[in-house]
Short mmCIF file of C-alpha atoms in Angstrom, two decimals:
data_model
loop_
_atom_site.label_atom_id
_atom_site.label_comp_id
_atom_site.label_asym_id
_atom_site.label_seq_id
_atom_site.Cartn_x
_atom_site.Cartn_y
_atom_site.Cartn_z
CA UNK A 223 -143.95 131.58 -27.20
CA UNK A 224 -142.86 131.04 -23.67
CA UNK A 225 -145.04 129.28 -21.17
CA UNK A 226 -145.70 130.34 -17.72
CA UNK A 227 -145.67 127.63 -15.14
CA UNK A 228 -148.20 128.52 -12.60
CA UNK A 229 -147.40 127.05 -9.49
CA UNK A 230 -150.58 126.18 -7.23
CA UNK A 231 -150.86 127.98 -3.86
CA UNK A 232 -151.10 125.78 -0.84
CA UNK A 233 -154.45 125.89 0.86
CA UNK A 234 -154.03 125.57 4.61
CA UNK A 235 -154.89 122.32 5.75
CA UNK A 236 -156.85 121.41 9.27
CA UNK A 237 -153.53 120.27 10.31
CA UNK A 238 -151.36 123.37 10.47
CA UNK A 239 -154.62 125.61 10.85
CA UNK A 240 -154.82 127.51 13.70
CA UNK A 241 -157.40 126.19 16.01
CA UNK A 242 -160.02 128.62 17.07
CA UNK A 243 -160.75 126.54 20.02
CA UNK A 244 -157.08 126.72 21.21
CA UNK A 245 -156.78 129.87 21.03
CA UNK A 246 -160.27 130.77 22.85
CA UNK A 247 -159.38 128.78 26.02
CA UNK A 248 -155.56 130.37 26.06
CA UNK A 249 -157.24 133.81 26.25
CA UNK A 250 -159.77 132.46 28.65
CA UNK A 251 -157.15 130.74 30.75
CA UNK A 252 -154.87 134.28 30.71
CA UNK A 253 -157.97 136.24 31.28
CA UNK A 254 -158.68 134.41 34.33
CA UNK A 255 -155.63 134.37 35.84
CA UNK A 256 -155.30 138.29 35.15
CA UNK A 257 -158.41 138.49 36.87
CA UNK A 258 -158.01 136.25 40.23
CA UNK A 259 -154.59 138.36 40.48
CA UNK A 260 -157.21 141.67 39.97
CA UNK A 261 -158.88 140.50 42.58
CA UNK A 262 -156.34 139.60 45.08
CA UNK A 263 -154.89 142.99 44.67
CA UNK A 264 -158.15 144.88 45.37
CA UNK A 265 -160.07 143.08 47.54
CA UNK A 266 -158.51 144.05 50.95
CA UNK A 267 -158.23 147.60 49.89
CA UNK A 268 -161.89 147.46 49.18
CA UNK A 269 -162.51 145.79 52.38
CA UNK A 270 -160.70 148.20 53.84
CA UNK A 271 -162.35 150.95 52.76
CA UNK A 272 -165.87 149.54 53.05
CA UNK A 273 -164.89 148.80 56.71
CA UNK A 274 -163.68 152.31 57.43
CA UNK A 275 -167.48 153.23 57.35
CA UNK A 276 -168.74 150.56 60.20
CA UNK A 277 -168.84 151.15 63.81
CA UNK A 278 -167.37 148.30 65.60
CA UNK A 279 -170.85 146.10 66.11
CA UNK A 280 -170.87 146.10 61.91
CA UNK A 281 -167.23 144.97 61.94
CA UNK A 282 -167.97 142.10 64.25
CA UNK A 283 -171.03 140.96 63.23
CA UNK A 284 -169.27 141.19 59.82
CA UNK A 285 -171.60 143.07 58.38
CA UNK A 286 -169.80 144.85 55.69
CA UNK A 287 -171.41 145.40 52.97
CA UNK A 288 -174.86 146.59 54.09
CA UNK A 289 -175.52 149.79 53.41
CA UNK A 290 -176.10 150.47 57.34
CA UNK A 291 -174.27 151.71 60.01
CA UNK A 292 -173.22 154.62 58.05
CA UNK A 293 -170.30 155.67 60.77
CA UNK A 294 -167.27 157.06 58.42
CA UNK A 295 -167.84 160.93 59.72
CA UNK A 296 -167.91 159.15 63.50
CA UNK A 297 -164.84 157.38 62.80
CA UNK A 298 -163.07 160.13 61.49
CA UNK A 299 -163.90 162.51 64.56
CA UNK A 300 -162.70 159.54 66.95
CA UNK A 301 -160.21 159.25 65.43
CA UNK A 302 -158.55 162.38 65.36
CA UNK A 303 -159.85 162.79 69.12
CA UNK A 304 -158.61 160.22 70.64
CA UNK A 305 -155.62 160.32 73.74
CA UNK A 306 -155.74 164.24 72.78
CA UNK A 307 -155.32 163.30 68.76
CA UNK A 308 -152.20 161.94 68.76
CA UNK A 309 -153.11 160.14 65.13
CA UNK A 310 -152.82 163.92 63.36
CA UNK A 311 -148.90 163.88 65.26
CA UNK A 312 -147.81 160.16 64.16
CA UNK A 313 -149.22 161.33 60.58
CA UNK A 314 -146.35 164.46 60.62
CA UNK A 315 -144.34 162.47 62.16
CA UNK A 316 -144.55 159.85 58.96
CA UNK A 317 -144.33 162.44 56.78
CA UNK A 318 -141.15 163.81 58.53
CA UNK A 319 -139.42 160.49 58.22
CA UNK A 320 -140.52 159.40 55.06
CA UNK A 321 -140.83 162.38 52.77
CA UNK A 322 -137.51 164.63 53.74
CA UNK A 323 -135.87 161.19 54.42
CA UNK A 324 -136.74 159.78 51.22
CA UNK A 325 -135.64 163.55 49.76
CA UNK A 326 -132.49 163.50 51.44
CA UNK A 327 -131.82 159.73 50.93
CA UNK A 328 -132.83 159.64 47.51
CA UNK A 329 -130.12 162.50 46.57
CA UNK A 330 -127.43 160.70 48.55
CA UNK A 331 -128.01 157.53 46.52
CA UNK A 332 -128.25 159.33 43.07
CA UNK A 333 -124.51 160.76 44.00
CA UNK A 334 -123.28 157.68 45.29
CA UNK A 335 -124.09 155.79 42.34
CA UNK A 336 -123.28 158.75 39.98
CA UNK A 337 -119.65 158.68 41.62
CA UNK A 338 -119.25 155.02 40.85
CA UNK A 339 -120.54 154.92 37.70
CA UNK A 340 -118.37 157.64 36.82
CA UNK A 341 -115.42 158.21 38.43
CA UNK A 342 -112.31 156.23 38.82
CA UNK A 343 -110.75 155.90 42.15
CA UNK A 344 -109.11 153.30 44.33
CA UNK A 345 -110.48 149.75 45.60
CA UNK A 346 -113.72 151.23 43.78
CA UNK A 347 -115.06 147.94 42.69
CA UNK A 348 -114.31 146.37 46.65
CA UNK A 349 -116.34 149.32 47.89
CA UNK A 350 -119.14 148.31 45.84
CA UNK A 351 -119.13 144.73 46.38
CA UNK A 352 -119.83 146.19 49.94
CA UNK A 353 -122.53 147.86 48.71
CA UNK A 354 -124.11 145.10 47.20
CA UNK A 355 -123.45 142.80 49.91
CA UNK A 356 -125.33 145.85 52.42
CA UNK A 357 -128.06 145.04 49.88
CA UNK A 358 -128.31 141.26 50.96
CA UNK A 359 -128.62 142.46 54.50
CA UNK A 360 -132.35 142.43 55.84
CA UNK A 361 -132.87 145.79 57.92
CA UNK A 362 -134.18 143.83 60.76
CA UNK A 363 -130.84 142.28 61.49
CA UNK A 364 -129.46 145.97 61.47
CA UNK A 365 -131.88 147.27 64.37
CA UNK A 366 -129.60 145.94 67.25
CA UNK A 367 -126.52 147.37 66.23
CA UNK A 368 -128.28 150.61 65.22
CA UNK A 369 -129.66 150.63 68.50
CA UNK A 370 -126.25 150.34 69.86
CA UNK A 371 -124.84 153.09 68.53
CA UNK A 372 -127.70 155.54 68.96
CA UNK A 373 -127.41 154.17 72.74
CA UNK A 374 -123.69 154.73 72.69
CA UNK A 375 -124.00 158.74 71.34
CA UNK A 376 -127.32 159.33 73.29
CA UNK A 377 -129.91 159.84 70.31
CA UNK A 378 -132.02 156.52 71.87
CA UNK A 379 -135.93 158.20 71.62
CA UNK A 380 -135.83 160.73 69.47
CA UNK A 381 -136.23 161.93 66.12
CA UNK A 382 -133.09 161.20 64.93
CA UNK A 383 -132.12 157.98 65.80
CA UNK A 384 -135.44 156.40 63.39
CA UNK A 385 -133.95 159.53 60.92
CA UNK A 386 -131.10 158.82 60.59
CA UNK A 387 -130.39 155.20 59.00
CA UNK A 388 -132.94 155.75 56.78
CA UNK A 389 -130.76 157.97 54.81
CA UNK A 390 -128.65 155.10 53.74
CA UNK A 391 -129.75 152.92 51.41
CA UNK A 392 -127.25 150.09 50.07
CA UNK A 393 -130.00 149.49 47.40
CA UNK A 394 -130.81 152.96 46.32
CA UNK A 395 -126.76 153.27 45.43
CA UNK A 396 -127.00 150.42 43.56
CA UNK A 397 -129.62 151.28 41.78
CA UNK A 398 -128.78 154.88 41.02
CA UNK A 399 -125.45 153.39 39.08
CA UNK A 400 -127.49 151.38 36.75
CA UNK A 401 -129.44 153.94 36.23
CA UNK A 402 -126.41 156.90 35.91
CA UNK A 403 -124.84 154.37 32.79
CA UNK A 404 -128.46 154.48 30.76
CA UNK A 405 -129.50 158.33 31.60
CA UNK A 406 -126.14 160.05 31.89
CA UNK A 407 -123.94 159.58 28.50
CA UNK A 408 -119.89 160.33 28.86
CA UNK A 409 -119.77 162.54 26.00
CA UNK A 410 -122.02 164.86 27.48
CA UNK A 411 -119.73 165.18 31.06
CA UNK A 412 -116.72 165.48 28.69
CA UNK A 413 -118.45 168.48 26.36
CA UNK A 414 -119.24 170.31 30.11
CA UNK A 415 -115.64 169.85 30.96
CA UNK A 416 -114.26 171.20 28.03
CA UNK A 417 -116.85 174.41 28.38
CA UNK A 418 -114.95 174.84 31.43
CA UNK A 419 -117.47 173.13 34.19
CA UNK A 420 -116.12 171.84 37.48
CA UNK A 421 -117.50 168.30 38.73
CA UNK A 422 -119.47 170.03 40.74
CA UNK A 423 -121.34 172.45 38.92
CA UNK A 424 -121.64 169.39 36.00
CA UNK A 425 -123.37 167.15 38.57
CA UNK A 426 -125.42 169.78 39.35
CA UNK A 427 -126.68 171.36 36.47
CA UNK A 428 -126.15 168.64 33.73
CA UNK A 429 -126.36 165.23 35.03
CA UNK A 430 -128.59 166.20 38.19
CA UNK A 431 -131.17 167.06 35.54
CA UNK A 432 -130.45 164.24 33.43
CA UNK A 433 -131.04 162.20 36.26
CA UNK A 434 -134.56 163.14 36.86
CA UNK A 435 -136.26 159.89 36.12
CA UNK A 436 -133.95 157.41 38.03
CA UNK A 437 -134.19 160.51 40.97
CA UNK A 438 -137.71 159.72 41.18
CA UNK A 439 -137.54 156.07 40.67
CA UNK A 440 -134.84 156.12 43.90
CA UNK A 441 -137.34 158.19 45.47
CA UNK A 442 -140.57 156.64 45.07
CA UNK A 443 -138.58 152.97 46.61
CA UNK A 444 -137.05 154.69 49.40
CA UNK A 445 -140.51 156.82 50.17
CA UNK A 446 -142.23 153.28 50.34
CA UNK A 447 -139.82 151.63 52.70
CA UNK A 448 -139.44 154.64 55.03
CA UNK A 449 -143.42 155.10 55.08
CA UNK A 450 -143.75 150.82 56.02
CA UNK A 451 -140.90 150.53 58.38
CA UNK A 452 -141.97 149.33 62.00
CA UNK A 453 -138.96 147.76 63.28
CA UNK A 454 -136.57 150.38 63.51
CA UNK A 455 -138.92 153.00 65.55
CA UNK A 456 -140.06 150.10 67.51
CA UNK A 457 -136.61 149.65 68.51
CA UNK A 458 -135.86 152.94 68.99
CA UNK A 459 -138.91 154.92 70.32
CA UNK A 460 -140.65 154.88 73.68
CA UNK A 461 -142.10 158.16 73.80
CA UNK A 462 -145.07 157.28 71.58
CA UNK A 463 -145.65 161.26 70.34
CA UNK A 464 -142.46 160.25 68.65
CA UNK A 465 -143.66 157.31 66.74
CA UNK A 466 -144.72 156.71 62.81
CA UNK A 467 -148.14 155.08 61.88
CA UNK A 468 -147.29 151.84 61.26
CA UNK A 469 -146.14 151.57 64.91
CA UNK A 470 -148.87 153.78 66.51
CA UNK A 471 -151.43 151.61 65.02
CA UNK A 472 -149.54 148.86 65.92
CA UNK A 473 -149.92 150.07 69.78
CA UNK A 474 -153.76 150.70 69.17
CA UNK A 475 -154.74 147.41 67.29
CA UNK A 476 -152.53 145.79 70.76
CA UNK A 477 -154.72 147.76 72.94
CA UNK A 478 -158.36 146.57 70.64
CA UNK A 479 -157.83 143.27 72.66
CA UNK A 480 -158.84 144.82 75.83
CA UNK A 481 -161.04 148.28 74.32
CA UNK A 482 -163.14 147.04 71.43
CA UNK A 483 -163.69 150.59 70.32
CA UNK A 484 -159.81 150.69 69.40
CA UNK A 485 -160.94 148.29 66.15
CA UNK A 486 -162.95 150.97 63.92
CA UNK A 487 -159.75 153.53 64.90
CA UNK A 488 -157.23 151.13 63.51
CA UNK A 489 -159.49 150.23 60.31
CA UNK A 490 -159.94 154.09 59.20
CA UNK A 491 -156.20 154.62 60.51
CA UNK A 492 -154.81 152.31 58.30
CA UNK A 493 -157.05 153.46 55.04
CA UNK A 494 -155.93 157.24 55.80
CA UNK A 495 -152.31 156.01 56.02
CA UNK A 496 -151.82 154.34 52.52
CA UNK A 497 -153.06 157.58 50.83
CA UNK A 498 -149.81 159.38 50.43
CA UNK A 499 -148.28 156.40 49.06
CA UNK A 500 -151.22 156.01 46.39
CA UNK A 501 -150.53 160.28 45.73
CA UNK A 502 -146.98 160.25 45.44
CA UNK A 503 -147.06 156.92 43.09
CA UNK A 504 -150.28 158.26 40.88
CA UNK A 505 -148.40 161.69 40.96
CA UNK A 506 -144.78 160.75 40.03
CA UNK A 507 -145.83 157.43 37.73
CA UNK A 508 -144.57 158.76 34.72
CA UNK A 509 -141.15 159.53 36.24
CA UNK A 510 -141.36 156.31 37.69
CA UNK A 511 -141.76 154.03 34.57
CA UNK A 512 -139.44 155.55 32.87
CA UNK A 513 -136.94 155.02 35.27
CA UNK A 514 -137.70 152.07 35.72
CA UNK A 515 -136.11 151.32 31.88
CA UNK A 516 -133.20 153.31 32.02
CA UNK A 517 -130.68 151.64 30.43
CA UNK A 518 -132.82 149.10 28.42
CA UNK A 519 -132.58 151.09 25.22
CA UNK A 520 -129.08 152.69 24.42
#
């Protein structure tokens, strides 16, 4: 007969148990912190909305959260009134600049990096170290030379000179390369080639579409710096039928010194003006995510 040696299982001790009470206050600790963050996020936004419905004696006497003082439908008739409703033309006018620029700049990006990612060609890698150094480059330092040179050709107040440089973004190119090596395989471009394709017509059919995701992802960055960007127009604008929102309300919250009734204008102004932000993100999110790992997973 053989005998079987049963070997005793280990019991955990209260040593190398896992303490319940550990691991209660790391959740609580993480859950806090996830919370305060929460709350830092939202609570301007809901100040701002909540304020959006107070006439200007609610906003000074900081009475915001009474259920008084119901004003939103005032607000939004003053505000579209007022100096002969030149809020509804800075709104186009925002959408003008950021929208088709953010269209138009997005696709020059997405080519840009496409051709460096792909293509071979002299001094390629110097030409993108100058890319990534236009990258380091705040945009404010950029406004006096852009000024310059709209001054020099005679574009100084009008549409195009805020158009314009917007189309370029250092960042976007970079960007659209990384994301051109994860999307945007070489065997693919080499089986369009051999079906006869030109570079063209492959760009544009096959790797255009592949490119969908980082597209977006370009898109939704440059739609969000166009849409914020105050400098630039501030720079270049005087005629004030000309200007985005972020300036215009700039103007009006300068005037609110002097005219009180400026402040409520400026509060529903500003709530209206983050809404096509908070679309196009909800709206292109997917897109957005996924772009947003290109390249993680090969």
């Amino acid at each position: 007969m053989t005998t079987q040696q049963l070997v005793p299982t280990k019991r955990p001790t209260a040593a190398n148990r896992p303490s319940i009470t550990s691991s209660l206050t790391s959740r609580a600790v993480a859950n806090t912190v996830v919370l305060v963050a929460a709350l830092y996020t939202l609570l301007p936004g809901l100040w701002l909305l909540l304020a959006a419905t107070k006439n200007s004696d609610a906003l000074f006497s900081s009475d915001i959260l009474s259920f008084g003082d119901f004003s939103l439908w005032r607000n939004l008739t003053d505000l579209f009134s007022m100096e002969e409703g030149v809020y509804g033309r800075w709104y186009v006018n925002s959408l003008l600049y950021a929208v088709v620029g953010a269209l138009v700049g997005s696709l020059i990006s997405v080519s840009a990096g496409y051709a460096f990612d792909k293509y071979e060609f002299r001094h390629k890698e110097k030409l993108f170290g100058l890319v990534l150094t236009g990258v380091m480059v705040p945009q404010t330092v950029l406004a006096l030379p852009l000024y310059l040179v709209a001054s020099g050709i005679g574009v100084v107040n009008t549409f195009w000179a805020v158009f314009v440089p917007v189309l370029f973004n250092p960042f976007g190119v970079y960007l659209a390369r990384l994301l051109s090596s994860g999307y945007v395989p070489d065997e693919v471009l080499e089986a369009s080639r051999v079906d006869g394709a030109g570079e063209l017509q492959t760009y544009l059919r096959v790797s255009l579409r592949m490119l969908g995701p980082g597209f977006v992802t370009v898109f939704l960055f440059q739609l969000t710096a166009i849409w914020n960007n105050f400098f630039l127009p501030m720079v270049m604008l005087s005629d004030q039928h000309l200007y985005p929102l972020s300036l215009g309300l700039y103007t009006w919250n300068s005037s609110a010194t002097v005219s009180p009734q400026y402040y409520p204008l400026v509060v529903i102004g500003s709530l209206l003006a983050v809404v096509p932000l908070i679309v196009a993100f909800v709206t292109l999110q997917r897109y957005w995510k996924s772009g947003l790992t290109a390249g993680s997973v090969k």
